[in-house]
Coordinates of C-alpha atoms in Angstrom, one line a residue:
X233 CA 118.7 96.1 74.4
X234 CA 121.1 97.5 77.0
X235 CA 119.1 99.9 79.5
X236 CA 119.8 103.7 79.6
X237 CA 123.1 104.5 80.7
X238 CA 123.1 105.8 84.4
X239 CA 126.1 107.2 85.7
X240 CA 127.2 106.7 89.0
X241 CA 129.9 106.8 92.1
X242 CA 129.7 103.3 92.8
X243 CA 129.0 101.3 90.2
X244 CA 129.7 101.2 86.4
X245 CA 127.7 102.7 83.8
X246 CA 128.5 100.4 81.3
X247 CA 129.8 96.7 81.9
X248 CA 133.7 97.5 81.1
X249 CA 133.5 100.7 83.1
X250 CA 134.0 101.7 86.3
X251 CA 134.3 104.1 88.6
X252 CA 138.5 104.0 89.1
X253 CA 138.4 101.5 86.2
X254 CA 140.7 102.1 83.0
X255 CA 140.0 100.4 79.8
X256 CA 142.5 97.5 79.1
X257 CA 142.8 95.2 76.1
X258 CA 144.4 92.0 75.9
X259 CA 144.6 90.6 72.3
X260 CA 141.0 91.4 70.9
X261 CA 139.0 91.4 74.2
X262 CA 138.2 94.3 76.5
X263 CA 139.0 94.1 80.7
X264 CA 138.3 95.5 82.9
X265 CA 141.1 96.5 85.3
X266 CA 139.5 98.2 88.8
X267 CA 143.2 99.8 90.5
X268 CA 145.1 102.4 90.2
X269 CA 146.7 105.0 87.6
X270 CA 150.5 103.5 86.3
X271 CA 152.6 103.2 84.1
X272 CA 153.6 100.0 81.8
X273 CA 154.3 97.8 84.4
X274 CA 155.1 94.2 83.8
X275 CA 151.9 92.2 85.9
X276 CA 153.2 88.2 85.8
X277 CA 152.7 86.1 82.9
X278 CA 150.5 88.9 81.8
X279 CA 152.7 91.2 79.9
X280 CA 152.7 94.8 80.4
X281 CA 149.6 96.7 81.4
X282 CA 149.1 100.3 79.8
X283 CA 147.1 102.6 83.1
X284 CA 146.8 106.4 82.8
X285 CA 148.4 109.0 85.3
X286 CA 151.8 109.9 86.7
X287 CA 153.5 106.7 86.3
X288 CA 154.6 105.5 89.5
X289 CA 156.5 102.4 90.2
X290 CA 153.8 99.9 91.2
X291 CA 155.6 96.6 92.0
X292 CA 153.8 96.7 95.5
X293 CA 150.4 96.6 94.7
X294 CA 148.0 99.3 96.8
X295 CA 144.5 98.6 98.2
X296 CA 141.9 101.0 98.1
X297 CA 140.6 103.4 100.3
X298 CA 138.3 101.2 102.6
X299 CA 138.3 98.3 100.5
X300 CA 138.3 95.9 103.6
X301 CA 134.6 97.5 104.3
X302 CA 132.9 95.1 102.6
X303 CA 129.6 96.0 103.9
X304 CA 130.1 99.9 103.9
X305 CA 130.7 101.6 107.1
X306 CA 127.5 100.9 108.7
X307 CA 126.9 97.3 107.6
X308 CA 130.5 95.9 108.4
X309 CA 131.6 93.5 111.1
X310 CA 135.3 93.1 111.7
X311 CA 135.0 89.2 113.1
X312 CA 136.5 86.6 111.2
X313 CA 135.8 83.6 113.7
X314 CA 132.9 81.0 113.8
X315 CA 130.0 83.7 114.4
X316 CA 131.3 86.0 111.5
X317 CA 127.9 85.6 109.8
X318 CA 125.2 85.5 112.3
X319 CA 126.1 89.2 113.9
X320 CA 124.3 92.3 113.5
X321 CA 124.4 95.6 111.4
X322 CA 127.1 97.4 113.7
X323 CA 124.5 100.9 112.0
X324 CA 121.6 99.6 113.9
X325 CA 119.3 101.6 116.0
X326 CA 117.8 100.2 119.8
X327 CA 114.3 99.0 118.6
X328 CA 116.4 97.9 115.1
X329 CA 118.6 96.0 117.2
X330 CA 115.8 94.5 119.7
X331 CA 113.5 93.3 116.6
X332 CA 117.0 91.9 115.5
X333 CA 117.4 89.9 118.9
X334 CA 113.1 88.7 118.2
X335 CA 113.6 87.8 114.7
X336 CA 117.3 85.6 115.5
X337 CA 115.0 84.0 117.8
X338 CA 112.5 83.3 115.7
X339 CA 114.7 82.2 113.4
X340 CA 116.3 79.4 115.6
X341 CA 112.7 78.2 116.5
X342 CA 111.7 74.8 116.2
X343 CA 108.6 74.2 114.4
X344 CA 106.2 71.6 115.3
X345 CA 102.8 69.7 113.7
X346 CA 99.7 71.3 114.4
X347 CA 97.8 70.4 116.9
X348 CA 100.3 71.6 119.9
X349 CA 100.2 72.8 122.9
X350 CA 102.8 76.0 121.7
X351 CA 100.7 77.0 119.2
X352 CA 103.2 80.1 118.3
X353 CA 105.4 77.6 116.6
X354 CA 102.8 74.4 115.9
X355 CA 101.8 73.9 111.5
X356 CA 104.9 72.5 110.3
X357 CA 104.3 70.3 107.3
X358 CA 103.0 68.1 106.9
X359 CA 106.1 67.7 104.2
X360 CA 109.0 69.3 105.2
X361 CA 112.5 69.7 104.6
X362 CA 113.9 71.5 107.6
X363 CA 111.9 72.1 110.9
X364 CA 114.2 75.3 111.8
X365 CA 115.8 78.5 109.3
X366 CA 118.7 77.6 110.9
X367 CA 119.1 73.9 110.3
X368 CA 119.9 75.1 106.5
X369 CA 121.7 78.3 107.3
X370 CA 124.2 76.6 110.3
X371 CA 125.0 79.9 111.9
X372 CA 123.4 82.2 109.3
X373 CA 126.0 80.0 107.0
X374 CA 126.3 77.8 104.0
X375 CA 124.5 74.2 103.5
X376 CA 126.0 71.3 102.1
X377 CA 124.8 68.1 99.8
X378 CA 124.4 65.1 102.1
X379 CA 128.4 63.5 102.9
X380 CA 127.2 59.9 102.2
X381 CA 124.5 57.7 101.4
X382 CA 122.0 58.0 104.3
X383 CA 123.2 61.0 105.7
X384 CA 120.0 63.4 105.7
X385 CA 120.8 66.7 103.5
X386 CA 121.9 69.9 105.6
X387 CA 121.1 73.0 104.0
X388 CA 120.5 71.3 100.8
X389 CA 117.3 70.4 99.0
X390 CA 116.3 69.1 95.1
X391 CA 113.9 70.9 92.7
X392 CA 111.9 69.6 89.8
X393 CA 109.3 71.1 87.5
X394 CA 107.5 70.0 84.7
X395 CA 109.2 72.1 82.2
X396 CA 106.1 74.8 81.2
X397 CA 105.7 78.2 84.0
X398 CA 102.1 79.5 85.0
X399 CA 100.9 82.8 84.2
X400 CA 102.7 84.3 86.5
X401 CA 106.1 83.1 85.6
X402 CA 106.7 80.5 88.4
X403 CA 107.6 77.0 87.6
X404 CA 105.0 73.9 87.5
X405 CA 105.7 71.1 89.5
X406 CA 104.7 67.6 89.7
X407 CA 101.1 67.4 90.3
X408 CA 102.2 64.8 93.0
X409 CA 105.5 66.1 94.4
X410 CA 105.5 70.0 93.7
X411 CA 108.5 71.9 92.6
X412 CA 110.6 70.5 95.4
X413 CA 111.0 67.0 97.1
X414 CA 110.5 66.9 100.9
X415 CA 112.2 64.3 102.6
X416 CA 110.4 64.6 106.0
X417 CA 106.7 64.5 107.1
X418 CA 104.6 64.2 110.2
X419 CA 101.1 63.4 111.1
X420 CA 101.0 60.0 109.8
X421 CA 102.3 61.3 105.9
X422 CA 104.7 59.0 105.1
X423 CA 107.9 61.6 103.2
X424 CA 107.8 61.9 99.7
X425 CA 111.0 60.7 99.0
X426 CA 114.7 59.8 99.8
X427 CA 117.2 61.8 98.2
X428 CA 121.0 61.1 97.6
X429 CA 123.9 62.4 95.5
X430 CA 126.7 60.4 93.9
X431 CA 129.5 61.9 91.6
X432 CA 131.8 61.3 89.2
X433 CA 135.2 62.5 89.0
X434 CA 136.3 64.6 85.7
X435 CA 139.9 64.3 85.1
X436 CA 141.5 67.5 83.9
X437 CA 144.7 69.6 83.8
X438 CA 146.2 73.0 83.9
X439 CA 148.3 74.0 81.0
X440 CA 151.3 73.8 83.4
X441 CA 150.4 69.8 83.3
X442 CA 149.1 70.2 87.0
X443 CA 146.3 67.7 87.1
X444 CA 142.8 68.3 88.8
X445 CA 139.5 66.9 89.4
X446 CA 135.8 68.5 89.0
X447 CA 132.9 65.9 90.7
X448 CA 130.0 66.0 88.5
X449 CA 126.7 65.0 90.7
X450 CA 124.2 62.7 90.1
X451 CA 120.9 62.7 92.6
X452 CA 118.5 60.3 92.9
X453 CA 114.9 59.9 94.7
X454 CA 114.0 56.7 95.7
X455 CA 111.5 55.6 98.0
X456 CA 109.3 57.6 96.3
X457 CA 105.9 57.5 98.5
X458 CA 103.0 59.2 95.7
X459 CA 104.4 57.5 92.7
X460 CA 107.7 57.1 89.8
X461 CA 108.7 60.5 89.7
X462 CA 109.7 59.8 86.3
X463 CA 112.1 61.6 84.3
X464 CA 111.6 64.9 85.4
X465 CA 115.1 67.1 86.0
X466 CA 116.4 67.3 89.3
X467 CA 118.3 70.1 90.4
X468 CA 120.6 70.2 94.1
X469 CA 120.4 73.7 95.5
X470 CA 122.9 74.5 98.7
X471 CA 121.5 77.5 101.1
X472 CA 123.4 80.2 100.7
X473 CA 124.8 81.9 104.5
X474 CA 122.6 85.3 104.7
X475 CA 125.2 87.8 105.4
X476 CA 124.6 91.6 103.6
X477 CA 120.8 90.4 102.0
X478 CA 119.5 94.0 103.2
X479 CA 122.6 95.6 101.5
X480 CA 122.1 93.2 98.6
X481 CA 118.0 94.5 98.4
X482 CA 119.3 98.5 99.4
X483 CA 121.2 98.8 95.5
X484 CA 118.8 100.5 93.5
X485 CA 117.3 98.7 90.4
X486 CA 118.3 101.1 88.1
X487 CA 122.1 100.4 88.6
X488 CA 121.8 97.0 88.7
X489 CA 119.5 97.1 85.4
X490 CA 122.1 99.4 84.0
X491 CA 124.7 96.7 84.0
X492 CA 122.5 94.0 81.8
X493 CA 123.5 93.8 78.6
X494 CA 120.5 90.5 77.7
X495 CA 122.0 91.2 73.5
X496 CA 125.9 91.5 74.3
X497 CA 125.6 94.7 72.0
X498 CA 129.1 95.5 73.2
X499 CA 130.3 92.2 72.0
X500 CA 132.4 91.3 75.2
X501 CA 130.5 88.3 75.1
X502 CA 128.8 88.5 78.6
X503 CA 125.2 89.0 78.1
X504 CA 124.2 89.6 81.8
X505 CA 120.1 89.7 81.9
X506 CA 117.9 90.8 84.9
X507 CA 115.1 88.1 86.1
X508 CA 112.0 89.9 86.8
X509 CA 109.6 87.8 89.2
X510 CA 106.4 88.1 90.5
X511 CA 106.3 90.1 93.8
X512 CA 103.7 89.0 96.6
X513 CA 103.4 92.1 98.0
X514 CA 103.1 94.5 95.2
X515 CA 101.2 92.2 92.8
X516 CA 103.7 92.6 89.8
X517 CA 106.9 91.8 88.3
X518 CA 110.0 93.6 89.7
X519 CA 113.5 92.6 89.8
X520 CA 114.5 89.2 91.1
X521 CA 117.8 89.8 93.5
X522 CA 117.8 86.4 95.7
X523 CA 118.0 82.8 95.3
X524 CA 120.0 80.7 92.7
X525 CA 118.0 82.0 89.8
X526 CA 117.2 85.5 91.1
X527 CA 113.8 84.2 91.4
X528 CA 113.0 86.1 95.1
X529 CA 112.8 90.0 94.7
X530 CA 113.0 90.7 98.2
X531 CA 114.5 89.5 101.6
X532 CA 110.7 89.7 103.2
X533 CA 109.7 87.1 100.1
X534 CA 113.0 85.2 100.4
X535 CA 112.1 84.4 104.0
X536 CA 108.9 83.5 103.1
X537 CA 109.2 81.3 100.5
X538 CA 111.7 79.4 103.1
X539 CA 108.9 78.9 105.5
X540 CA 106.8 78.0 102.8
X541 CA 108.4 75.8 100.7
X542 CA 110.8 74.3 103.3
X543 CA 108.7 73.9 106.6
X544 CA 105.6 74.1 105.1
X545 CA 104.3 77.1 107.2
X546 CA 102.0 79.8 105.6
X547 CA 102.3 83.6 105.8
X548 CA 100.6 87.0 104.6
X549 CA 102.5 86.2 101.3
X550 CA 101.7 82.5 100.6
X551 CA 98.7 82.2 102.9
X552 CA 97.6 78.3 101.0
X553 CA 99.2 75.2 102.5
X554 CA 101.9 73.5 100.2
X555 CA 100.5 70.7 99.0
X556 CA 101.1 69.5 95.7
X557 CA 97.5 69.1 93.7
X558 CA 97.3 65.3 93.4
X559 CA 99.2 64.7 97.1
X560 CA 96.4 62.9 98.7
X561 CA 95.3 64.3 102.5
X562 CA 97.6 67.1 102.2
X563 CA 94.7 69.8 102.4
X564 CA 92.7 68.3 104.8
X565 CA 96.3 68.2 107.3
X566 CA 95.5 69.3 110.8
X567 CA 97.4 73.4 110.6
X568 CA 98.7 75.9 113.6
X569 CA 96.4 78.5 112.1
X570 CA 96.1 81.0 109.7
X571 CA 98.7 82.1 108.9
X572 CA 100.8 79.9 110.7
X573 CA 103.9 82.6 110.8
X574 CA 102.1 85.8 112.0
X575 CA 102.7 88.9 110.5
X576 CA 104.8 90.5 113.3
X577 CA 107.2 87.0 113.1
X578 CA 107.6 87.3 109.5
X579 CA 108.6 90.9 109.8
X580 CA 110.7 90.3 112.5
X581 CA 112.8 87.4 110.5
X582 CA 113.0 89.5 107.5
X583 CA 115.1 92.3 109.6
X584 CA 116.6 89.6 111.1
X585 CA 118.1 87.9 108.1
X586 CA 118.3 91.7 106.1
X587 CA 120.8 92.9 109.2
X588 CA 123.0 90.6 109.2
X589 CA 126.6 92.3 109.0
X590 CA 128.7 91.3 106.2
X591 CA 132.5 90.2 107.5
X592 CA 135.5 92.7 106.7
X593 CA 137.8 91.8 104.4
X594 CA 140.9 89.7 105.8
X595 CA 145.0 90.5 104.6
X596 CA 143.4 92.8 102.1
X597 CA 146.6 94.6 101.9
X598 CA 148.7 91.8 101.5
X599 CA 150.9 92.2 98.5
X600 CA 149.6 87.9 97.1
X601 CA 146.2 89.6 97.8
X602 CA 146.4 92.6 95.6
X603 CA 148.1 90.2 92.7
X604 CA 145.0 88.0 92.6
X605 CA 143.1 90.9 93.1
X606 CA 144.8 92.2 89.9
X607 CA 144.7 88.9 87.9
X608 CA 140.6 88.7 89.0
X609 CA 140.2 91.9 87.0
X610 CA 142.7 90.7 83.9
X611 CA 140.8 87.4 83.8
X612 CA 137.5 89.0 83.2
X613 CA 136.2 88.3 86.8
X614 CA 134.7 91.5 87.8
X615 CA 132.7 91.7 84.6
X616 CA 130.1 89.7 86.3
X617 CA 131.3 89.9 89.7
X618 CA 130.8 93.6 90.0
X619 CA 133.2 94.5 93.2
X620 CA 131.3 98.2 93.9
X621 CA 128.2 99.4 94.2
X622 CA 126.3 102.4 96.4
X623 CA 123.1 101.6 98.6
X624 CA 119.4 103.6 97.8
X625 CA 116.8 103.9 100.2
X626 CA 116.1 100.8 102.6
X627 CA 113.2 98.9 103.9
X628 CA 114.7 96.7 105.8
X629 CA 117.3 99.6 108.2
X630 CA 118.2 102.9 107.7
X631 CA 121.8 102.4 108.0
X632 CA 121.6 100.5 105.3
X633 CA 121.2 103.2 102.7
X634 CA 123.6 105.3 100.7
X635 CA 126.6 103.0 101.9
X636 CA 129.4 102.0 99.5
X637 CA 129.6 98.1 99.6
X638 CA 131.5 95.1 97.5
X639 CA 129.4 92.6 97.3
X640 CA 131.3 91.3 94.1
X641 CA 128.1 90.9 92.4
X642 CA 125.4 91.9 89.7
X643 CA 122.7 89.7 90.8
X644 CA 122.2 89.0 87.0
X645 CA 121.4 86.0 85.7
X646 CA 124.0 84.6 83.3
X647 CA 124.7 81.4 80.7
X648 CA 126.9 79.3 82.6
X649 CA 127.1 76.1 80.2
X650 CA 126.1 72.7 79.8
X651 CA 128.2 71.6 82.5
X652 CA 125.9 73.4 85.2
X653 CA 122.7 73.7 83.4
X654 CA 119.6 72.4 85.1
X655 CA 116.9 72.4 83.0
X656 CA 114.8 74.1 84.9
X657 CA 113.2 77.3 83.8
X658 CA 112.2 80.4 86.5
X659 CA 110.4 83.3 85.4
X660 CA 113.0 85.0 83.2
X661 CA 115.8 82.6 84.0
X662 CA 116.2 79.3 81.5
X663 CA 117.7 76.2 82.6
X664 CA 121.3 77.4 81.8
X665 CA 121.3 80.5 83.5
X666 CA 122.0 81.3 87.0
X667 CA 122.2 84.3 89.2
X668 CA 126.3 85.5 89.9
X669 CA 126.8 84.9 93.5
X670 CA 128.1 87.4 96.2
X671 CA 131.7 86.7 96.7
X672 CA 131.8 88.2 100.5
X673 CA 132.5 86.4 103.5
X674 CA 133.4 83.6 100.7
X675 CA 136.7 82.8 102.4
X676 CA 134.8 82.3 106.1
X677 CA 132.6 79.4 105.1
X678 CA 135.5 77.0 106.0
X679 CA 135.6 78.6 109.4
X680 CA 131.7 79.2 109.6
X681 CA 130.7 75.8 108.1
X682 CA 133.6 73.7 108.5
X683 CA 133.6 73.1 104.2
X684 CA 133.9 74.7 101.2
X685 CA 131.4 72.8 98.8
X686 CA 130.5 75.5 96.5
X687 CA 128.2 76.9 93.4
X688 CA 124.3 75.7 93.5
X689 CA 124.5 72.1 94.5
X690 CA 127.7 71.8 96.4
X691 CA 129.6 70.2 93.5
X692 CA 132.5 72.3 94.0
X693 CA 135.1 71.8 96.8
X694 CA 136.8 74.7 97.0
X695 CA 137.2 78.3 94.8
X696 CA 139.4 76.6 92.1
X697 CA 137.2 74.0 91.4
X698 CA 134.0 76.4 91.0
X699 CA 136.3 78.4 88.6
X700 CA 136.9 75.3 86.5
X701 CA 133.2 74.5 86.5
X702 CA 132.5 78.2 84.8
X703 CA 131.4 77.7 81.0
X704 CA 129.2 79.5 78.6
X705 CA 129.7 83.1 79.0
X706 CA 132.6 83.0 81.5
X707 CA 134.4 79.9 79.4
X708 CA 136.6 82.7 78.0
X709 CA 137.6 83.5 81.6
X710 CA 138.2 80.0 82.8
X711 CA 140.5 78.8 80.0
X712 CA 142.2 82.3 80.9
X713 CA 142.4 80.7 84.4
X714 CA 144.0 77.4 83.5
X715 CA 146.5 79.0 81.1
X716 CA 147.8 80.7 85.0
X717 CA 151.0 79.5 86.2
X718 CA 150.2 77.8 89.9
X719 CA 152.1 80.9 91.5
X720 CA 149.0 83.1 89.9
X721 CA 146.8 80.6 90.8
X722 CA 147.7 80.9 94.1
X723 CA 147.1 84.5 94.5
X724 CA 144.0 84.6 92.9
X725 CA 142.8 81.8 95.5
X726 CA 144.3 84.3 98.3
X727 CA 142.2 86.9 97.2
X728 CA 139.0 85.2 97.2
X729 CA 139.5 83.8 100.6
X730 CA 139.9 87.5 101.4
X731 CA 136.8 88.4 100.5

């Protein structure tokens, strides 16, 4: 069942509403529209929109009142270069800022094997994807999946499981290879695997009879050093760039638990459902907010389950070594402590990656802009991709809290299809479902990143192609999409790469 309504400034209390929302029906289904009041106004291949109020002329298009302040007022950096993700919180105190300089250094660290001489950064491993945070997140940014065969993955790492979750709703791995294949080791462990992804192309066209292409992936292990991993599902995940993770965590779960409708009783046919996890640090379930599957409820956990699962470092929150049970020596390893990541180093990465400033919106005025921005809403976009919400209290920074942001998310976890399912189940979250992404700073990861190889694995390569991908409960808004003439298609692309 839907949860209570709860009404609110900044964000909707039911899915189709919002706060300058209106109502709007196109053939049997209900949009949502977030603009202005109008008039019936002729909007493209669209037809005529019906808005309330005085009926003014809206050829021209009008932005809202601080829209381009993606991050609130507090949390919003106006750089649009190649550091536009790894900059602070402009609302950040002295000490805030100083823990901020700590933790980005922290975060650049190189890890080494235990035993060292630097024993503040010895215990990697001894399997290991990544030896830094920032290897994955290239300048707080986006991963990709490996260019070629060979090429090591950057930002970009495989996940298996069994099929069956424990009793707290985490996912059983191999008994040999865990929940997630390293493909680096030290100490004399040989890696536990080689990974690679090939693709097909998947011919396709526009209803215009504009032709396209969607790359559907295909990983394999090989080399596999502990035994066949069999048939077990393998799923690509890409690291997501960090920007706005404190804001993200700052939106109270009410409003975001408001927005689930897990039975579609409105019969819109989006059935958003919340994923709640198992939380380290209070010992119980509370709402997932990070990762692919919304299966991290905080940034503090987020960060690390990173140095757990990815370097192989232990913290306050996962204080036993990742080792798989049958991986032979992993226990008796040589460690940098206990725990290796100290508590004052974990906090000091957690403000770190919760205070990173979210970009301000580019040409977001721009008349293309506001048409997309227009046809985003028609198309049934924002149901999922919530553009507004308000902040609540903070853990992370005070000037985090009671900012407006647009995040264009509901950090819900939705049925995507067949076409991106995974198979793998995460608390709440089944193998089809995955968590709708932030849409800010989307049009910097080109600049940031130097690609644009979007959704969980990097299939994508570009917006369009991650719209085409969309099935299950968005498949309404995707054959909306391709049914576009390449004009609208075109300002619906401008808009994102506003964001």
């Amino acid at each position: 069942m839907r949860a209570p309504t709860r009404h609110s400034t900044s964000a909707r209390p039911r899915r189709r509403e919002g706060g300058e929302g209106v109502a709007l029906y196109l053939g049997m289904k209900t949009l949502l529209l977030r603009l202005f009041a109008c008039t019936l106004i002729p909007v493209l291949s669209w037809g005529f929109i019906a808005c309330d109020g005085a009926g003014e002329d809206l050829n021209a298009l009008v932005a809202e009142p601080g829209e381009e302040l993606s991050g609130g007022a507090r949390g919003t950096i106006f750089n649009s270069g190649a550091n536009a993700f790894g900059l602070p919180s402009p609302g950040l105190d002295n000490q805030e800022e100083l823990f901020f300089g700590v933790g980005n250094s922290f975060f650049n660290q190189s890890w080494v094997s235990a035993p060292a001489s630097t024993t503040a950064r010895d215990g990697l491993g001894p399997f290991f994807n990544a030896r830094t945070c920032s290897s994955c997140h290239f300048k707080d940014g986006r991963g990709r999946p490996p260019a070629f065969p060979g090429e090591r993955p950057t930002g970009w790492l495989v996940r298996t499981s069994v099929g069956s979750l424990d009793a707290q709703g985490n996912p059983v791995g191999d008994e040999r290879y865990g929940t997630q294949i390293q493909d680096a080791a030290n100490n004399g462990f040989p890696a536990e695997a080689a990974l690679a992804v090939t693709y097909e192309e998947v011919p396709g066209q526009f209803a215009d009879g504009t032709p396209y292409s969607l790359r559907r992936p295909t990983i394999t292990v090989s080399d596999e050093a502990y035994g066949p991993l069999g048939t077990l599902p393998l799923s690509g995940r890409t690291a997501n760039h960090l920007s706005g993770m404190g804001l993200l965590e700052a939106i109270p779960e009410a409003t975001i638990l408001a927005l689930a409708d897990p039975d579609d009783m409105d019969g819109d046919g989006i059935s958003g459902r919340a994923n709640m996890v198992w939380n380290v640090r209070e010992q119980r379930r509370t709402l997932g907010r990070f990762g692919w599957k919304a299966e991290q409820p905080t940034v503090e956990q987020q960060v690390a389950s990173a140095f757990h699962g990815d370097m192989g470092l232990t913290s306050a929150l996962f204080p036993e070594e990742n080792c798989a049970p049958a991986s032979p020596g992993c226990t008796d390893a040589p460690t940098g402590g206990s725990p290796e990541v100290e508590e004052k180093g974990l906090s000091r990465v957690t403000l770190y990656s919760g205070s990173l400033a979210v970009p301000a919106r580019r040409d977001w005025q721009e008349p293309a802009v506001l048409r997309g921005k227009a046809l985003f809403a028609q198309l049934g976009c924002a149901s999922c991709h919530v553009p507004k919400f308000e902040t609540g209290p903070s853990t992370i920074a005070a000037s985090h809290e009671h900012q407006v942001i647009r995040p264009y998310t509901d950090l819900l976890l939705h049925d995507m299809g067949d076409g991106l399912a995974d198979g793998l189940e995460t608390f709440d979250a089944s193998g089809r479902e995955w968590r709708t992404p932030p849409l800010w700073g989307l049009g910097l990861i080109q600049t940031v990143n130097g690609h644009m190889e979007l959704l969980h694995d990097g299939r994508a390569r570009g917006v369009v192609e991650a719209i085409l991908w969309h099935g299950g409960e968005a498949e309404a808004s995707r054959e909306q999409f391709r049914q576009l003439s390449q004009a609208e298609r075109d300002d619906l692309v401008r808009f994102l790469h506003s964001l």
